[in-house]
Amino acid sequence: MTAAVIILAGGSGIRVGSDIPKQYLSIGGRSILRRTVEAFTGHPEISRVQVVFRPEDQELYDAAVAGLDLPAPVPGGATRQESGRAGLEAIADDPPELVLIHDAARPFVDHGVIDRTLAVLKQHPAALPAMPVTDTVKRGAGTADDPLVGETIPRDGLWRAQTPQGFRYADILSAHRTHAGDGLTDDAAVAEAAGMTIALVEGSEDNVKITTTEDLERARRHVGADIRTGSGFDVHAFDDGDHVTLCGIDIPHDRGLAGHSDADAGLHALTDAILGTIGAGDIGQHFPPSDPQWKGAPSDMFLRHAAGLVADRGGSITSVDVTLICERPKIGPHRDAMVARVADILSLDTDRVSIKATTTEGLGFTGRREGIAAQAVATVSLS
Ligand code: MG
């Protein structure tokens, strides 16, 4: 049987305390919506994944699902019920036999839940994944400021509803049309109102709905951080001059370094390493050497720019490690100042910044004192 899924991503997500709707926030480097969509695009029985969204989120949506082959999202309504119906109407041109309706904010749905939900639809017109209530349930009394226990409610037979909720497509579309505007909170309630038998199927404790900031933090702990490493390498030739600039520190020397900016090979290598962690190209793409505005520019601005791009991705720099390769000048006397300078530029503790130096034992261009090379590694953590 053909099966489609409708993913409801029309919420504004204000409860996680972010300007960005929660379904577009990232967990371990992937947006919640993308995780949710990929749970279904990777399932062999799902032939269509239809997202319902808010048109004002178009840019966030495009970024979240970049590279995925999905039909255009359709606008939702003012309520969950309206959004569910909008999704069902959107696939009426090519109606599937079965349809699942799923919350975008449940990114950890697994194939087991999807399989069980689809399997039950062979015998019943509707299926609801759910988990039995195991905590003792109280009805509250008193006031919001002084909450009290009113009574204990027997938990026997109580279930916590999850999604994806499964239906025979024609039946649930008809039920939604009949009960439009009834203010029902999920699609199973629409099916109930239409008198359908709804089978309970085993959900999953991992299939949580991310509603609050605490849910988001718990989900991020569950997934773990997305740790990225990037590397960079740079060379500048010696030229006439009386100092070189390395890792942001001016060092008196009988030569200078040739280059369009301040020729700080250390910060250039480090900038490339940081850009490398997020696939953001190299320093020359962001600051073309052909552009006169970077002539003589202090290289800390390149480094700040790269760090800003990582921050924009919700990431933080974990550590950086730079190796300067030259015979002269001697780096050792300036190393502490370089570490302090880089730590300051990147707002890092100094134990997360390593600057080392080596010679090449007189070999090669650095050994012949024709120039200075630098290599760098950066590690970032994306949430
Ligand atoms: Mg350079």
CSV table of C-alpha atoms and ligand atoms in Angstrom, one decimal:
chain,number,residue,atom,x,y,z
A,1,MET,CA,0.0,0.0,0.0
A,2,THR,CA,1.2,3.5,-0.7
A,3,ALA,CA,1.9,5.7,2.3
A,4,ALA,CA,2.6,9.4,2.6
A,5,VAL,CA,3.6,11.4,5.7
A,6,ILE,CA,2.5,14.9,6.5
A,7,ILE,CA,4.9,16.7,8.8
A,8,LEU,CA,3.4,19.6,10.7
A,9,ALA,CA,6.1,22.4,11.0
A,10,GLY,CA,3.7,25.4,11.3
A,11,GLY,CA,4.4,26.2,14.9
A,12,SER,CA,6.0,29.4,16.1
A,13,GLY,CA,7.9,27.6,18.8
A,14,ILE,CA,7.9,30.4,21.3
A,15,ARG,CA,8.0,28.0,24.2
A,16,VAL,CA,11.8,27.3,23.7
A,17,GLY,CA,12.6,30.9,24.3
A,18,SER,CA,14.1,31.5,20.9
A,19,ASP,CA,13.3,33.9,18.1
A,20,ILE,CA,13.7,31.0,15.7
A,21,PRO,CA,10.8,28.5,15.7
A,22,LYS,CA,11.9,25.3,17.5
A,23,GLN,CA,11.7,23.1,14.4
A,24,TYR,CA,14.5,25.1,12.8
A,25,LEU,CA,16.9,24.9,15.8
A,26,SER,CA,19.8,22.6,15.6
A,27,ILE,CA,20.5,19.4,17.6
A,28,GLY,CA,24.0,18.0,17.0
A,29,GLY,CA,24.5,20.1,13.9
A,30,ARG,CA,21.2,19.1,12.1
A,31,SER,CA,18.0,21.0,12.4
A,32,ILE,CA,15.1,19.4,14.2
A,33,LEU,CA,13.0,19.6,11.0
A,34,ARG,CA,15.7,17.9,8.9
A,35,ARG,CA,16.1,15.1,11.4
A,36,THR,CA,12.3,14.6,11.4
A,37,VAL,CA,12.1,14.6,7.6
A,38,GLU,CA,15.0,12.2,7.2
A,39,ALA,CA,13.4,9.7,9.6
A,40,PHE,CA,10.7,9.3,7.0
A,41,THR,CA,12.6,9.8,3.7
A,42,GLY,CA,14.8,6.9,4.8
A,43,HIS,CA,11.8,4.6,5.3
A,44,PRO,CA,11.1,2.2,2.5
A,45,GLU,CA,7.3,2.3,2.7
A,46,ILE,CA,7.0,6.2,2.7
A,47,SER,CA,6.7,7.5,-0.9
A,48,ARG,CA,6.0,11.2,-0.1
A,49,VAL,CA,7.0,13.5,2.6
A,50,GLN,CA,4.8,16.7,2.7
A,51,VAL,CA,5.8,19.5,5.0
A,52,VAL,CA,3.2,22.0,6.3
A,53,PHE,CA,4.9,25.3,7.4
A,54,ARG,CA,4.6,29.0,7.9
A,55,PRO,CA,5.4,30.9,4.7
A,56,GLU,CA,7.3,33.5,6.7
A,57,ASP,CA,9.8,30.8,7.6
A,58,GLN,CA,10.7,30.1,4.0
A,59,GLU,CA,14.4,30.9,4.4
A,60,LEU,CA,14.7,28.8,7.5
A,61,TYR,CA,12.9,26.0,5.8
A,62,ASP,CA,15.1,26.2,2.7
A,63,ALA,CA,18.3,26.0,4.9
A,64,ALA,CA,16.9,23.2,7.0
A,65,VAL,CA,16.1,20.8,4.1
A,66,ALA,CA,18.8,21.9,1.7
A,67,GLY,CA,19.7,19.1,-0.6
A,68,LEU,CA,16.7,17.0,0.2
A,69,ASP,CA,14.3,16.1,-2.7
A,70,LEU,CA,10.9,17.2,-1.2
A,71,PRO,CA,7.7,18.6,-2.7
A,72,ALA,CA,7.2,22.3,-2.0
A,73,PRO,CA,5.9,22.9,1.5
A,74,VAL,CA,2.3,24.1,1.9
A,75,PRO,CA,1.1,26.8,4.3
A,76,GLY,CA,-0.5,25.7,7.5
A,77,GLY,CA,-3.5,27.2,9.3
A,78,ALA,CA,-4.0,29.0,12.6
A,79,THR,CA,-4.5,25.8,14.5
A,80,ARG,CA,-3.0,22.4,14.4
A,81,GLN,CA,-6.2,21.0,13.1
A,82,GLU,CA,-6.2,23.4,10.2
A,83,SER,CA,-2.6,22.6,9.4
A,84,GLY,CA,-3.3,18.9,9.4
A,85,ARG,CA,-6.2,19.4,7.0
A,86,ALA,CA,-4.0,21.7,4.8
A,87,GLY,CA,-1.4,18.9,4.5
A,88,LEU,CA,-4.1,16.4,3.6
A,89,GLU,CA,-5.6,18.6,1.0
A,90,ALA,CA,-2.2,19.3,-0.5
A,91,ILE,CA,-1.7,15.6,-1.4
A,92,ALA,CA,-5.2,15.1,-2.8
A,93,ASP,CA,-3.9,15.3,-6.4
A,94,ASP,CA,-2.0,12.0,-5.9
A,95,PRO,CA,-3.9,10.4,-3.0
A,96,PRO,CA,-2.0,7.7,-1.1
A,97,GLU,CA,-3.9,4.8,0.5
A,98,LEU,CA,-2.4,5.5,3.9
A,99,VAL,CA,-1.2,8.7,5.5
A,100,LEU,CA,0.8,9.4,8.7
A,101,ILE,CA,0.6,12.8,10.3
A,102,HIS,CA,3.6,13.7,12.4
A,103,ASP,CA,4.8,16.6,14.6
A,104,ALA,CA,8.0,18.2,13.2
A,105,ALA,CA,9.1,18.7,16.9
A,106,ARG,CA,9.5,14.9,17.3
A,107,PRO,CA,12.8,14.3,15.5
A,108,PHE,CA,13.7,11.0,17.2
A,109,VAL,CA,10.9,8.9,15.7
A,110,ASP,CA,12.4,5.6,14.6
A,111,HIS,CA,11.5,3.1,12.0
A,112,GLY,CA,10.0,0.7,14.6
A,113,VAL,CA,7.3,3.2,15.5
A,114,ILE,CA,6.6,3.9,11.8
A,115,ASP,CA,6.5,0.2,11.0
A,116,ARG,CA,4.1,-0.6,13.9
A,117,THR,CA,1.8,2.3,13.0
A,118,LEU,CA,1.6,1.3,9.3
A,119,ALA,CA,1.2,-2.4,10.2
A,120,VAL,CA,-1.9,-1.8,12.4
A,121,LEU,CA,-3.6,0.1,9.6
A,122,LYS,CA,-4.1,-3.2,7.8
A,123,GLN,CA,-6.7,-4.1,10.4
A,124,HIS,CA,-7.9,-0.7,11.8
A,125,PRO,CA,-8.8,2.6,10.1
A,126,ALA,CA,-6.6,4.6,12.5
A,127,ALA,CA,-3.5,4.0,14.6
A,128,LEU,CA,-2.1,6.0,17.5
A,129,PRO,CA,1.4,5.3,18.9
A,130,ALA,CA,1.3,5.9,22.6
A,131,MET,CA,3.1,5.1,25.9
A,132,PRO,CA,1.4,4.0,29.0
A,133,VAL,CA,1.3,6.5,31.9
A,134,THR,CA,3.7,5.2,34.6
A,135,ASP,CA,3.8,8.2,36.9
A,136,THR,CA,1.0,8.6,39.4
A,137,VAL,CA,-1.3,11.3,38.1
A,138,LYS,CA,-2.6,14.2,40.2
A,139,ARG,CA,-5.2,16.8,39.3
A,140,GLY,CA,-4.0,20.2,40.5
A,141,ALA,CA,-6.0,22.5,42.7
A,142,GLY,CA,-5.2,25.8,44.4
A,143,THR,CA,-3.7,28.6,42.3
A,144,ALA,CA,-0.8,29.1,39.9
A,145,ASP,CA,1.2,30.7,42.7
A,146,ASP,CA,0.2,28.2,45.3
A,147,PRO,CA,-0.5,24.9,43.5
A,148,LEU,CA,-2.0,22.1,45.6
A,149,VAL,CA,-3.0,18.5,45.0
A,150,GLY,CA,-6.7,18.2,44.3
A,151,GLU,CA,-7.0,14.5,43.7
A,152,THR,CA,-5.3,11.4,42.5
A,153,ILE,CA,-6.4,10.1,39.2
A,154,PRO,CA,-6.2,6.3,38.6
A,155,ARG,CA,-3.5,5.9,35.9
A,156,ASP,CA,-4.8,2.5,34.8
A,157,GLY,CA,-5.6,2.6,31.1
A,158,LEU,CA,-4.1,6.1,30.6
A,159,TRP,CA,-1.8,6.6,27.6
A,160,ARG,CA,0.4,9.5,26.4
A,161,ALA,CA,-0.4,10.1,22.7
A,162,GLN,CA,2.5,10.5,20.3
A,163,THR,CA,2.8,10.9,16.5
A,164,PRO,CA,3.0,9.7,13.7
A,165,GLN,CA,-0.7,9.0,13.9
A,166,GLY,CA,-1.8,6.8,11.0
A,167,PHE,CA,-5.0,6.7,8.9
A,168,ARG,CA,-6.5,5.6,5.7
A,169,TYR,CA,-6.2,8.7,3.7
A,170,ALA,CA,-9.7,9.0,2.3
A,171,ASP,CA,-11.2,8.5,5.7
A,172,ILE,CA,-9.2,11.1,7.6
A,173,LEU,CA,-9.5,13.7,4.8
A,174,SER,CA,-13.3,13.3,5.0
A,175,ALA,CA,-13.2,13.5,8.8
A,176,HIS,CA,-11.1,16.6,8.7
A,177,ARG,CA,-13.5,18.3,6.2
A,178,THR,CA,-16.5,17.3,8.3
A,179,HIS,CA,-15.0,18.5,11.6
A,180,ALA,CA,-13.1,21.6,10.5
A,181,GLY,CA,-13.2,24.3,13.1
A,182,ASP,CA,-14.0,21.9,16.0
A,183,GLY,CA,-10.9,22.9,17.9
A,184,LEU,CA,-9.5,19.3,18.2
A,185,THR,CA,-5.9,19.0,19.4
A,186,ASP,CA,-4.7,16.1,17.3
A,187,ASP,CA,-5.7,14.1,14.3
A,188,ALA,CA,-6.7,11.0,16.4
A,189,ALA,CA,-9.3,13.3,18.0
A,190,VAL,CA,-10.6,14.2,14.6
A,191,ALA,CA,-10.8,10.4,13.8
A,192,GLU,CA,-12.6,9.9,17.2
A,193,ALA,CA,-15.1,12.6,16.4
A,194,ALA,CA,-15.8,10.8,13.1
A,195,GLY,CA,-16.4,7.6,15.0
A,196,MET,CA,-13.4,5.7,13.7
A,197,THR,CA,-11.9,2.8,15.7
A,198,ILE,CA,-8.3,3.9,16.7
A,199,ALA,CA,-5.8,1.2,17.6
A,200,LEU,CA,-3.2,1.9,20.2
A,201,VAL,CA,0.3,0.9,19.1
A,202,GLU,CA,3.5,0.9,21.1
A,203,GLY,CA,5.3,4.3,20.8
A,204,SER,CA,8.8,4.9,22.0
A,205,GLU,CA,10.3,6.8,25.0
A,206,ASP,CA,12.8,8.4,22.6
A,207,ASN,CA,10.0,9.8,20.5
A,208,VAL,CA,9.8,12.9,22.6
A,209,LYS,CA,8.2,16.2,21.6
A,210,ILE,CA,10.6,19.1,22.0
A,211,THR,CA,8.5,21.8,23.6
A,212,THR,CA,10.6,23.5,26.2
A,213,THR,CA,14.2,24.7,26.5
A,214,GLU,CA,14.8,21.8,28.9
A,215,ASP,CA,13.5,19.4,26.2
A,216,LEU,CA,16.0,21.0,23.7
A,217,GLU,CA,18.9,20.7,26.1
A,218,ARG,CA,18.0,17.1,26.9
A,219,ALA,CA,17.8,16.3,23.2
A,220,ARG,CA,21.2,17.8,22.6
A,221,ARG,CA,22.7,15.7,25.4
A,222,HIS,CA,21.0,12.7,23.9
A,223,VAL,CA,22.6,13.2,20.5
A,224,GLY,CA,25.9,14.6,21.6
A,225,ALA,CA,27.7,17.6,20.0
A,226,ASP,CA,28.8,17.7,16.4
A,227,ILE,CA,32.6,18.0,16.7
A,228,ARG,CA,34.4,19.3,13.6
A,229,THR,CA,38.1,19.7,12.8
A,230,GLY,CA,39.6,21.9,10.2
A,231,SER,CA,43.2,22.5,9.0
A,232,GLY,CA,45.0,25.4,7.4
A,233,PHE,CA,48.4,26.2,5.9
A,234,ASP,CA,50.0,29.4,4.7
A,235,VAL,CA,53.3,30.8,3.5
A,236,HIS,CA,54.6,34.3,3.1
A,237,ALA,CA,58.0,35.2,1.6
A,238,PHE,CA,60.5,37.5,3.3
A,239,ASP,CA,60.8,41.0,1.9
A,240,ASP,CA,62.4,44.2,2.9
A,241,GLY,CA,61.3,45.4,6.3
A,242,ASP,CA,62.2,45.7,10.0
A,243,HIS,CA,59.6,43.4,11.6
A,244,VAL,CA,57.3,40.5,10.9
A,245,THR,CA,53.7,40.0,12.3
A,246,LEU,CA,53.0,36.5,13.5
A,247,CYS,CA,49.9,35.4,15.4
A,248,GLY,CA,49.0,39.1,15.9
A,249,ILE,CA,52.4,40.1,17.5
A,250,ASP,CA,54.9,42.4,15.8
A,251,ILE,CA,58.4,40.9,16.1
A,252,PRO,CA,61.5,43.0,15.3
A,253,HIS,CA,63.5,41.4,12.5
A,254,ASP,CA,65.9,42.4,9.8
A,255,ARG,CA,63.4,41.3,7.1
A,256,GLY,CA,59.6,41.8,6.7
A,257,LEU,CA,57.1,39.5,5.1
A,258,ALA,CA,55.5,40.1,1.7
A,259,GLY,CA,51.8,40.0,1.4
A,260,HIS,CA,48.7,42.1,0.7
A,261,SER,CA,47.5,42.3,4.3
A,262,ASP,CA,49.9,42.3,7.2
A,263,ALA,CA,51.2,38.9,6.0
A,264,ASP,CA,50.5,37.1,9.3
A,265,ALA,CA,50.9,33.5,8.1
A,266,GLY,CA,50.0,32.2,11.6
A,267,LEU,CA,46.6,33.9,11.7
A,268,HIS,CA,45.9,33.2,8.0
A,269,ALA,CA,46.5,29.4,8.5
A,270,LEU,CA,44.3,29.6,11.7
A,271,THR,CA,41.6,31.5,9.8
A,272,ASP,CA,41.5,28.8,7.1
A,273,ALA,CA,41.4,26.0,9.8
A,274,ILE,CA,38.4,27.6,11.4
A,275,LEU,CA,36.6,28.1,8.0
A,276,GLY,CA,37.4,24.5,7.3
A,277,THR,CA,35.4,23.3,10.3
A,278,ILE,CA,32.2,24.6,8.7
A,279,GLY,CA,33.0,24.1,5.0
A,280,ALA,CA,33.1,27.8,4.6
A,281,GLY,CA,35.9,27.9,1.9
A,282,ASP,CA,39.1,29.8,2.5
A,283,ILE,CA,40.4,33.2,3.5
A,284,GLY,CA,40.9,34.2,-0.2
A,285,GLN,CA,37.2,33.7,-0.9
A,286,HIS,CA,36.1,35.9,2.0
A,287,PHE,CA,38.9,38.6,1.6
A,288,PRO,CA,40.1,38.5,-2.0
A,289,PRO,CA,43.7,39.7,-2.3
A,290,SER,CA,42.7,41.6,-5.4
A,291,ASP,CA,40.4,43.8,-3.3
A,292,PRO,CA,42.4,47.0,-2.3
A,293,GLN,CA,40.5,47.4,1.0
A,294,TRP,CA,42.5,44.5,2.5
A,295,LYS,CA,45.9,46.1,1.7
A,296,GLY,CA,47.9,46.2,5.0
A,297,ALA,CA,44.8,45.0,6.9
A,298,PRO,CA,45.5,43.5,10.3
A,299,SER,CA,44.8,39.8,10.1
A,300,ASP,CA,42.8,39.6,13.4
A,301,MET,CA,39.8,40.9,11.4
A,302,PHE,CA,40.0,37.7,9.2
A,303,LEU,CA,40.2,35.5,12.3
A,304,ARG,CA,37.2,37.3,13.9
A,305,HIS,CA,35.2,36.9,10.8
A,306,ALA,CA,35.8,33.2,10.7
A,307,ALA,CA,35.0,32.8,14.4
A,308,GLY,CA,31.8,34.8,13.8
A,309,LEU,CA,30.7,32.4,11.0
A,310,VAL,CA,31.1,29.5,13.5
A,311,ALA,CA,29.1,31.4,16.1
A,312,ASP,CA,26.4,32.0,13.5
A,313,ARG,CA,26.1,28.3,13.1
A,314,GLY,CA,25.5,27.8,16.8
A,315,GLY,CA,29.1,26.6,17.3
A,316,SER,CA,31.9,27.3,19.6
A,317,ILE,CA,35.6,26.9,19.1
A,318,THR,CA,37.0,24.2,21.4
A,319,SER,CA,40.7,24.5,20.7
A,320,VAL,CA,43.2,25.9,18.2
A,321,ASP,CA,46.8,24.8,17.5
A,322,VAL,CA,49.2,26.7,15.3
A,323,THR,CA,52.7,25.6,14.3
A,324,LEU,CA,55.0,28.3,12.9
A,325,ILE,CA,57.8,27.0,10.7
A,326,CYS,CA,60.9,29.2,10.3
A,327,GLU,CA,64.6,29.5,11.2
A,328,ARG,CA,64.4,33.1,12.2
A,329,PRO,CA,63.1,35.1,14.0
A,330,LYS,CA,63.1,33.1,17.2
A,331,ILE,CA,59.4,32.5,18.2
A,332,GLY,CA,59.9,31.2,21.8
A,333,PRO,CA,60.3,34.7,23.4
A,334,HIS,CA,57.0,35.8,21.9
A,335,ARG,CA,55.0,32.7,22.3
A,336,ASP,CA,53.1,33.7,25.5
A,337,ALA,CA,52.1,37.0,23.9
A,338,MET,CA,50.9,35.2,20.8
A,339,VAL,CA,48.8,32.8,22.9
A,340,ALA,CA,47.3,35.7,24.8
A,341,ARG,CA,46.6,37.6,21.6
A,342,VAL,CA,44.9,34.7,19.8
A,343,ALA,CA,42.9,33.8,23.0
A,344,ASP,CA,41.8,37.4,23.2
A,345,ILE,CA,40.7,37.6,19.5
A,346,LEU,CA,38.8,34.3,19.8
A,347,SER,CA,37.5,34.9,23.4
A,348,LEU,CA,39.0,31.6,24.5
A,349,ASP,CA,40.8,30.5,27.6
A,350,THR,CA,44.6,30.4,27.0
A,351,ASP,CA,44.6,26.6,27.6
A,352,ARG,CA,42.6,26.2,24.5
A,353,VAL,CA,45.2,28.0,22.4
A,354,SER,CA,48.5,26.3,21.4
A,355,ILE,CA,51.2,28.0,19.5
A,356,LYS,CA,54.4,26.1,18.6
A,357,ALA,CA,57.4,26.7,16.4
A,358,THR,CA,59.8,24.5,14.6
A,359,THR,CA,62.6,24.8,12.1
A,360,THR,CA,63.1,22.6,9.1
A,361,GLU,CA,66.7,21.9,10.0
A,362,GLY,CA,68.0,24.2,7.3
A,363,LEU,CA,66.1,22.3,4.6
A,364,GLY,CA,63.7,23.7,2.0
A,365,PHE,CA,62.6,27.3,1.6
A,366,THR,CA,62.1,27.9,5.3
A,367,GLY,CA,65.6,26.4,5.9
A,368,ARG,CA,67.0,28.8,3.3
A,369,ARG,CA,65.2,31.7,5.1
A,370,GLU,CA,63.2,32.6,2.1
A,371,GLY,CA,59.9,32.7,3.9
A,372,ILE,CA,57.8,31.6,6.9
A,373,ALA,CA,55.2,28.8,6.8
A,374,ALA,CA,52.4,28.2,9.3
A,375,GLN,CA,50.0,25.3,9.8
A,376,ALA,CA,47.0,25.2,12.0
A,377,VAL,CA,44.2,22.9,13.3
A,378,ALA,CA,41.0,24.1,14.8
A,379,THR,CA,38.3,22.1,16.6
A,380,VAL,CA,34.7,23.4,17.0
A,381,SER,CA,31.6,22.0,18.6
A,382,LEU,CA,28.3,22.6,16.9
A,383,SER,CA,25.1,22.3,19.0
B,1,MG,MG,48.5,34.5,3.8
